[in-house]
Amino acid sequence: MAKVVPFKAVRAHRDKVSLVSSRPYESYSDSELGAQLEFNPYSFLHIVNPGYKFQHETSSKERFKMVKNRYIEYKENNILHKDEVPSYYIYKQKTDSTFYCGIIAATTSEDYQNNIIKKHEETIHDREILFGKYLKTVGFNAEPILLTYPENNLIEKIIGKYTHNRPEYEFTSRDLKSHYLWQVSDENDITAISNQFEKIGDIYIADGHHRSASSSLVTDYFKKNNPSHDGTEPYNFFMSYLIPESHLKISSFNRFIKSLNGLSKEQFLIELDKLFRIKNLGQQLYKPSKKHHFSMYIDGEFYSLYLRKTIYKIDNPLSDLDAQLLYDTVLKPILGIENLRDVEKINYKPGKNAEIDLKTFVDSGKYEVSFGLFPASVEQLKAIADANYKMPPKSTYIEPKLRSALTLYEF
């Protein structure tokens, strides 16, 4: 049973939220970041980039302390305030073509550690440690972990009751996404939501594996150093955004390979022919339309690759995943890519502009060959997590992408 609880969010006032909240820090180019820091004095980016105020670089330890100081200043200047009662927060993100709607809440490190909050992605321990040190110093979550759960009629009914009313927040960001937030502080609604999540059971991480792992480390640290620990302290929880599985959008990451591992194009195609039915499509753009089909661009031409299923054995949920299949059949044995994080050999780009990107980046001369993948499904993600497997890096590009400092959780 998943434990999901309300919390007292720290957040901006209605008239300033569009100025305070931001995209995640790492998503900004240098020029975008500079413009925000120069011309928007309210941006949360001033908190997470405190060295800008002093025009100098800082060490990690110094920077973390300065982040904490800027955060305190924002609260002292009443740019950020803390809600008086524990609440759930219904958040809706909308574009011209789609929308996402779910609940911002606190979830437990205990559920993460006990695999009630299930993972499908391997984490890098050094990144967990570094971000854990950051969290211990600053004392807040600024971006929720994206979690997904099966459809639940009662939760949807409660959400619908609130979304028919005027939102607490309503603004459109520069990336043309509209954002809406409703506060749920009614005790009956809070109890009903909490009870439904207990009945749901397992929930799944869609995005934010490193941040949830780091939050778990923070819980262990404070638990170890608190002789009065009873499990109710704020450090036992982390902020999450929970959406139904039907609201989750999964796209693929395409693969861009820098060399053919000493093979000529002809030799490479001969090796591929042992595993795939290959069709040369010339300049015809091709996008995979089903699982176990791939697109490939090499030497000015597109190819379709269809797996010969009598050759490749699918015997578990991971081997059924196209990202793993491509690694097992092509990237490792033919192209010699053992480590999928080796940027000297392979890179990844989201599959939104798949066909164009496959061609453009190879034609530039930076890469020798590119592969387009069919997106994984929610069912595949869950099956892999249920079986305790981990997907290869960059197997999924998952939306919605969430903003920083729409709500903050203090621990």
Coordinates of C-alpha atoms in Angstrom, one line a residue:
M1 CA 0.0 0.0 0.0
A2 CA 1.4 3.4 -1.0
K3 CA 1.5 6.1 1.6
V4 CA 0.7 9.5 0.0
V5 CA 0.2 12.5 2.3
P6 CA -0.6 16.2 2.1
F7 CA 2.0 18.8 3.0
K8 CA 2.4 22.5 3.7
A9 CA 3.9 23.8 0.4
V10 CA 6.2 26.7 0.2
R11 CA 5.2 28.7 -2.9
A12 CA 4.9 32.1 -4.6
H13 CA 2.0 34.4 -4.3
R14 CA -0.5 34.2 -7.2
D15 CA 0.7 37.5 -8.8
K16 CA 4.4 36.4 -8.9
V17 CA 4.3 32.6 -9.6
S18 CA 4.8 33.0 -13.4
L19 CA 8.0 35.0 -12.6
V20 CA 9.3 32.8 -9.8
S21 CA 8.7 29.3 -11.2
S22 CA 11.1 28.1 -13.9
R23 CA 12.1 25.2 -16.1
P24 CA 14.7 22.9 -14.5
Y25 CA 18.0 24.6 -14.3
E26 CA 19.9 22.2 -16.6
S27 CA 17.3 22.8 -19.5
Y28 CA 18.5 26.4 -20.0
S29 CA 21.1 27.3 -22.5
D30 CA 23.8 29.8 -21.3
S31 CA 22.1 32.7 -23.1
E32 CA 18.7 31.8 -21.8
L33 CA 20.0 31.5 -18.3
G34 CA 21.8 34.8 -18.5
A35 CA 18.7 36.6 -19.7
Q36 CA 16.6 35.2 -16.9
L37 CA 19.1 36.1 -14.3
E38 CA 19.6 39.6 -15.8
F39 CA 16.0 40.6 -16.3
N40 CA 13.9 38.6 -13.9
P41 CA 14.7 39.4 -10.3
Y42 CA 12.0 37.0 -9.0
S43 CA 13.2 33.8 -10.9
F44 CA 13.9 30.7 -8.8
L45 CA 17.0 30.5 -10.9
H46 CA 18.6 33.1 -8.7
I47 CA 18.3 30.6 -5.8
V48 CA 19.8 27.7 -7.6
N49 CA 22.5 29.8 -9.3
P50 CA 23.6 32.0 -6.4
G51 CA 27.1 32.7 -7.7
Y52 CA 25.6 35.0 -10.3
K53 CA 25.0 37.6 -7.6
F54 CA 28.7 37.7 -6.9
Q55 CA 29.9 37.1 -10.5
H56 CA 32.2 34.2 -9.5
E57 CA 32.3 30.4 -9.6
T58 CA 31.9 28.5 -6.3
S59 CA 32.7 25.0 -5.0
S60 CA 29.8 22.6 -4.5
K61 CA 29.9 23.0 -0.8
E62 CA 29.9 26.8 -1.0
R63 CA 27.2 26.8 -3.6
F64 CA 24.8 24.6 -1.6
K65 CA 25.1 27.0 1.4
M66 CA 24.5 30.0 -0.8
V67 CA 21.4 28.3 -2.3
K68 CA 20.1 27.9 1.2
N69 CA 20.8 31.6 1.9
R70 CA 19.0 32.8 -1.2
Y71 CA 16.1 30.6 -0.4
I72 CA 15.8 32.1 3.1
E73 CA 16.0 35.6 1.5
Y74 CA 13.1 34.8 -0.8
K75 CA 11.0 33.8 2.3
E76 CA 12.1 36.9 4.3
N77 CA 11.1 39.1 1.3
N78 CA 7.7 37.4 1.1
I79 CA 8.4 36.2 -2.5
L80 CA 7.8 32.7 -1.1
H81 CA 5.4 31.8 1.7
K82 CA 4.4 28.6 3.4
D83 CA 0.8 27.4 3.4
E84 CA -0.8 27.2 6.9
V85 CA -2.5 23.8 6.5
P86 CA -1.3 20.5 4.9
S87 CA -2.8 20.2 1.5
Y88 CA -2.8 18.3 -1.8
Y89 CA -2.2 20.4 -4.9
I90 CA -3.9 19.5 -8.2
Y91 CA -1.6 20.5 -11.0
K92 CA -2.7 20.6 -14.7
Q93 CA -0.3 21.3 -17.6
K94 CA -1.8 22.0 -21.0
T95 CA -0.6 22.6 -24.5
D96 CA -2.5 23.0 -27.8
S97 CA -2.4 19.2 -28.3
T98 CA -2.5 17.6 -24.9
F99 CA -2.8 18.0 -21.2
Y100 CA -1.6 16.3 -18.0
C101 CA -3.4 16.5 -14.6
G102 CA -2.5 14.9 -11.3
I103 CA -1.8 15.5 -7.6
I104 CA 1.3 17.0 -6.0
A105 CA 1.8 15.3 -2.7
A106 CA 4.5 13.9 -0.3
T107 CA 5.5 10.2 -0.7
T108 CA 7.8 8.2 1.5
S109 CA 11.3 7.0 1.3
E110 CA 10.2 3.9 3.1
D111 CA 7.9 3.0 0.2
Y112 CA 10.8 3.7 -2.2
Q113 CA 13.2 1.4 -0.2
N114 CA 10.5 -1.3 0.1
N115 CA 9.8 -1.2 -3.7
I116 CA 6.3 -0.1 -3.3
I117 CA 7.4 2.9 -5.3
K118 CA 8.9 0.9 -8.2
K119 CA 11.9 1.7 -10.3
H120 CA 12.7 0.9 -13.9
E121 CA 16.0 2.8 -14.4
E122 CA 19.6 2.3 -13.0
T123 CA 21.0 5.2 -11.1
I124 CA 24.6 6.5 -10.9
H125 CA 25.8 6.3 -7.3
D126 CA 28.1 9.4 -7.5
R127 CA 25.1 11.5 -8.7
E128 CA 23.0 10.2 -5.9
I129 CA 25.6 11.1 -3.3
L130 CA 26.2 14.6 -4.7
F131 CA 22.5 15.5 -4.9
G132 CA 22.0 14.0 -1.5
K133 CA 24.6 16.4 -0.1
Y134 CA 22.7 19.2 -1.9
L135 CA 19.4 18.2 -0.4
K136 CA 20.8 17.9 3.1
T137 CA 22.2 21.4 2.9
V138 CA 19.3 23.3 1.3
G139 CA 16.5 21.4 3.0
F140 CA 13.9 21.4 0.3
N141 CA 12.6 19.7 -2.9
A142 CA 12.0 22.2 -5.7
E143 CA 10.8 19.7 -8.4
P144 CA 8.5 16.7 -7.7
I145 CA 9.3 13.2 -8.7
L146 CA 7.0 12.1 -11.5
L147 CA 5.0 9.0 -10.4
T148 CA 2.2 7.1 -12.2
Y149 CA -0.7 5.0 -10.9
P150 CA -3.6 3.0 -12.4
E151 CA -6.8 4.9 -13.2
N152 CA -8.9 5.6 -10.1
N153 CA -12.5 6.8 -10.5
L154 CA -12.8 8.4 -7.1
I155 CA -9.5 10.3 -7.4
E156 CA -10.5 11.5 -10.8
K157 CA -13.9 12.6 -9.4
I158 CA -12.3 14.7 -6.7
I159 CA -9.9 16.2 -9.2
G160 CA -12.8 17.1 -11.4
K161 CA -14.7 18.8 -8.6
Y162 CA -11.8 21.2 -8.1
T163 CA -10.8 21.8 -11.7
H164 CA -14.2 23.2 -12.4
N165 CA -13.4 26.1 -10.0
R166 CA -11.1 29.0 -10.4
P167 CA -7.5 27.9 -10.0
E168 CA -5.1 29.3 -7.5
Y169 CA -2.5 29.6 -10.3
E170 CA -3.2 30.2 -14.0
F171 CA -0.4 31.3 -16.3
T172 CA 1.3 30.4 -19.6
S173 CA 5.1 30.0 -19.7
R174 CA 7.4 31.0 -22.6
D175 CA 7.5 27.5 -23.9
L176 CA 3.7 27.9 -24.6
K177 CA 2.6 25.6 -21.8
S178 CA -0.3 26.7 -19.6
H179 CA -0.2 25.9 -15.9
Y180 CA -3.0 25.6 -13.4
L181 CA -2.9 24.8 -9.7
W182 CA -5.7 24.1 -7.2
Q183 CA -5.2 23.7 -3.4
V184 CA -7.0 20.8 -1.7
S185 CA -7.3 21.5 2.0
D186 CA -10.7 20.1 2.8
E187 CA -10.2 17.3 5.3
N188 CA -12.8 14.9 3.8
D189 CA -11.2 15.2 0.3
I190 CA -7.7 14.7 1.7
T191 CA -8.8 11.6 3.6
A192 CA -10.5 10.2 0.5
I193 CA -7.5 10.8 -1.7
S194 CA -5.1 9.2 0.9
N195 CA -7.3 6.2 1.3
Q196 CA -7.5 5.6 -2.4
F197 CA -3.8 5.6 -2.8
E198 CA -3.5 3.1 0.0
K199 CA -5.9 0.8 -2.0
I200 CA -4.0 1.3 -5.2
G201 CA -0.9 -0.4 -3.9
D202 CA 2.3 -0.1 -6.1
I203 CA 3.1 3.1 -7.9
Y204 CA 5.8 3.6 -10.5
I205 CA 8.5 6.2 -11.0
A206 CA 8.1 7.7 -14.4
D207 CA 10.9 10.3 -14.1
G208 CA 13.2 11.3 -11.3
H209 CA 15.1 8.1 -10.3
H210 CA 18.2 10.0 -9.2
R211 CA 16.3 12.5 -7.1
S212 CA 14.2 9.8 -5.4
A213 CA 17.4 7.8 -4.7
S214 CA 19.0 10.9 -3.2
S215 CA 16.0 11.6 -1.1
S216 CA 16.2 8.1 0.3
L217 CA 19.8 8.7 1.3
V218 CA 18.8 11.9 3.0
T219 CA 16.2 10.0 5.0
D220 CA 18.7 7.5 6.1
Y221 CA 21.2 10.2 7.1
F222 CA 18.7 12.1 9.3
K223 CA 17.2 8.9 10.7
K224 CA 20.7 7.8 11.8
N225 CA 21.4 11.1 13.5
N226 CA 18.0 11.5 15.2
P227 CA 17.7 9.4 18.4
S228 CA 14.0 10.4 18.6
H229 CA 13.2 9.3 15.1
D230 CA 9.6 8.1 14.8
G231 CA 9.0 8.1 11.0
T232 CA 6.7 11.1 10.9
E233 CA 9.5 13.7 10.4
P234 CA 9.4 15.7 7.1
Y235 CA 12.8 14.2 6.1
N236 CA 11.0 10.8 5.7
F237 CA 9.1 12.1 2.7
F238 CA 9.8 13.7 -0.7
M239 CA 7.6 15.7 -3.1
S240 CA 6.0 13.8 -6.0
Y241 CA 3.6 14.5 -8.8
L242 CA 1.2 11.6 -9.3
I243 CA -0.7 11.2 -12.5
P244 CA -2.8 8.4 -14.0
E245 CA -1.1 6.0 -16.4
S246 CA -3.3 7.3 -19.2
H247 CA -1.9 10.8 -18.8
L248 CA 1.7 9.7 -19.2
K249 CA 3.4 10.3 -22.6
I250 CA 6.4 8.2 -23.5
S251 CA 8.6 9.0 -26.5
S252 CA 11.8 7.3 -27.6
F253 CA 15.4 8.4 -27.4
N254 CA 17.1 7.8 -30.8
R255 CA 20.7 6.6 -30.9
F256 CA 23.6 8.4 -32.8
I257 CA 26.7 6.4 -33.3
K258 CA 30.1 7.9 -34.0
S259 CA 31.8 5.0 -35.9
L260 CA 31.2 1.6 -37.5
N261 CA 33.8 -0.1 -35.3
G262 CA 36.2 -0.5 -38.3
L263 CA 33.6 -1.9 -40.6
S264 CA 32.7 -0.7 -44.1
K265 CA 29.1 0.2 -44.8
E266 CA 28.7 -3.0 -46.8
Q267 CA 30.2 -5.2 -44.0
F268 CA 28.0 -3.5 -41.5
L269 CA 24.8 -4.2 -43.6
I270 CA 25.9 -7.8 -44.0
E271 CA 26.1 -8.2 -40.2
L272 CA 22.7 -6.6 -39.8
D273 CA 21.1 -8.8 -42.3
K274 CA 21.8 -11.8 -40.1
L275 CA 19.4 -10.4 -37.5
F276 CA 17.0 -8.1 -39.4
R277 CA 15.0 -7.9 -42.6
I278 CA 16.4 -4.8 -44.2
K279 CA 14.8 -2.5 -46.8
N280 CA 16.6 0.4 -48.4
L281 CA 14.2 3.4 -48.5
G282 CA 16.5 5.9 -50.1
Q283 CA 15.5 9.4 -49.2
Q284 CA 12.0 8.3 -47.9
L285 CA 11.6 9.3 -44.3
Y286 CA 10.8 6.3 -42.1
K287 CA 9.5 6.1 -38.6
P288 CA 9.0 2.7 -36.8
S289 CA 5.3 1.9 -36.4
K290 CA 5.5 -1.0 -34.1
K291 CA 7.7 -2.8 -31.5
H292 CA 10.9 -4.5 -32.7
H293 CA 11.0 -2.3 -35.8
F294 CA 13.8 0.2 -36.2
S295 CA 14.7 3.0 -38.6
M296 CA 18.3 3.6 -39.6
Y297 CA 20.1 6.3 -41.5
I298 CA 23.5 5.8 -43.0
D299 CA 25.5 7.3 -45.9
G300 CA 22.6 9.5 -47.1
E301 CA 19.9 6.7 -47.1
F302 CA 17.1 5.5 -44.8
Y303 CA 16.6 1.8 -44.0
S304 CA 13.8 -0.1 -42.2
L305 CA 15.0 -2.9 -39.9
Y306 CA 12.5 -5.7 -38.9
L307 CA 13.7 -8.1 -36.3
R308 CA 14.0 -11.8 -37.4
K309 CA 12.3 -13.2 -34.3
T310 CA 13.6 -16.7 -34.9
I311 CA 17.1 -15.4 -34.2
Y312 CA 16.6 -13.2 -31.1
K313 CA 15.2 -14.9 -28.0
I314 CA 12.7 -12.8 -25.9
D315 CA 12.5 -14.5 -22.5
N316 CA 11.9 -11.6 -20.1
P317 CA 10.4 -8.1 -20.0
L318 CA 13.8 -6.4 -20.5
S319 CA 14.7 -8.4 -23.6
D320 CA 11.4 -7.3 -25.1
L321 CA 12.4 -3.7 -24.8
D322 CA 13.6 -2.2 -28.1
A323 CA 16.4 -0.2 -26.4
Q324 CA 17.8 -3.4 -24.9
L325 CA 17.2 -5.4 -28.1
L326 CA 19.2 -2.9 -30.1
Y327 CA 22.1 -3.0 -27.6
D328 CA 22.1 -6.9 -27.5
T329 CA 22.0 -7.3 -31.3
V330 CA 23.8 -4.3 -32.8
L331 CA 25.4 -1.8 -30.5
K332 CA 27.5 -4.2 -28.4
P333 CA 28.3 -7.2 -30.7
I334 CA 28.7 -5.3 -34.0
L335 CA 29.6 -1.7 -33.1
G336 CA 31.6 -2.5 -30.0
I337 CA 29.7 -0.2 -27.6
E338 CA 29.9 -1.9 -24.2
N339 CA 29.1 1.2 -22.1
L340 CA 25.9 3.0 -23.2
R341 CA 27.1 6.1 -21.3
D342 CA 30.3 6.4 -23.3
V343 CA 29.7 9.8 -25.1
E344 CA 32.8 9.2 -27.2
K345 CA 30.9 6.5 -29.0
I346 CA 27.2 7.2 -28.7
N347 CA 24.7 10.0 -28.1
Y348 CA 21.0 10.3 -27.6
K349 CA 18.3 12.7 -28.7
P350 CA 14.6 12.6 -28.0
G351 CA 12.5 11.2 -30.8
K352 CA 10.2 14.2 -31.3
N353 CA 11.8 15.2 -34.6
A354 CA 13.0 11.6 -35.2
E355 CA 13.2 11.3 -39.0
I356 CA 14.8 14.8 -39.5
D357 CA 17.2 14.4 -36.7
L358 CA 18.3 11.0 -37.8
K359 CA 19.3 12.5 -41.2
T360 CA 20.6 15.9 -40.1
F361 CA 23.1 14.8 -37.5
V362 CA 24.6 12.1 -39.7
D363 CA 24.8 14.3 -42.7
S364 CA 26.7 16.8 -40.6
G365 CA 29.6 14.3 -40.4
K366 CA 29.4 14.1 -36.6
Y367 CA 28.0 10.6 -36.6
E368 CA 28.3 7.6 -38.9
V369 CA 24.9 6.0 -38.3
S370 CA 21.6 6.7 -36.4
F371 CA 18.8 4.5 -35.2
G372 CA 15.2 5.5 -34.5
L373 CA 13.2 3.4 -32.0
F374 CA 9.6 2.8 -31.4
P375 CA 8.5 4.2 -27.9
A376 CA 8.2 1.8 -25.0
S377 CA 4.7 1.5 -23.5
V378 CA 3.6 2.0 -19.9
E379 CA 2.9 -1.7 -19.7
Q380 CA 6.6 -2.4 -20.7
L381 CA 7.8 0.1 -18.1
K382 CA 5.7 -1.6 -15.4
A383 CA 6.6 -5.1 -16.4
I384 CA 10.3 -4.3 -16.2
A385 CA 9.9 -2.6 -12.8
D386 CA 7.8 -5.5 -11.5
A387 CA 10.5 -8.0 -12.5
N388 CA 13.2 -5.8 -10.9
Y389 CA 15.0 -5.2 -14.2
K390 CA 16.5 -1.9 -15.1
M391 CA 16.2 -0.3 -18.5
P392 CA 19.3 0.8 -20.4
P393 CA 20.1 4.6 -20.3
K394 CA 17.9 6.8 -22.4
S395 CA 15.2 4.2 -23.0
T396 CA 12.4 6.6 -22.5
Y397 CA 11.7 10.3 -22.9
I398 CA 8.7 10.9 -20.5
E399 CA 6.4 13.8 -20.3
P400 CA 5.1 15.9 -18.6
K401 CA 8.3 17.8 -17.8
L402 CA 7.7 19.7 -14.6
R403 CA 8.6 23.2 -13.5
S404 CA 10.8 24.1 -10.5
A405 CA 9.4 26.0 -7.6
L406 CA 5.7 25.7 -8.5
T407 CA 5.5 24.2 -5.0
L408 CA 8.4 23.4 -2.7
Y409 CA 8.6 20.8 0.0
E410 CA 10.7 21.5 3.2
F411 CA 12.2 18.8 5.3

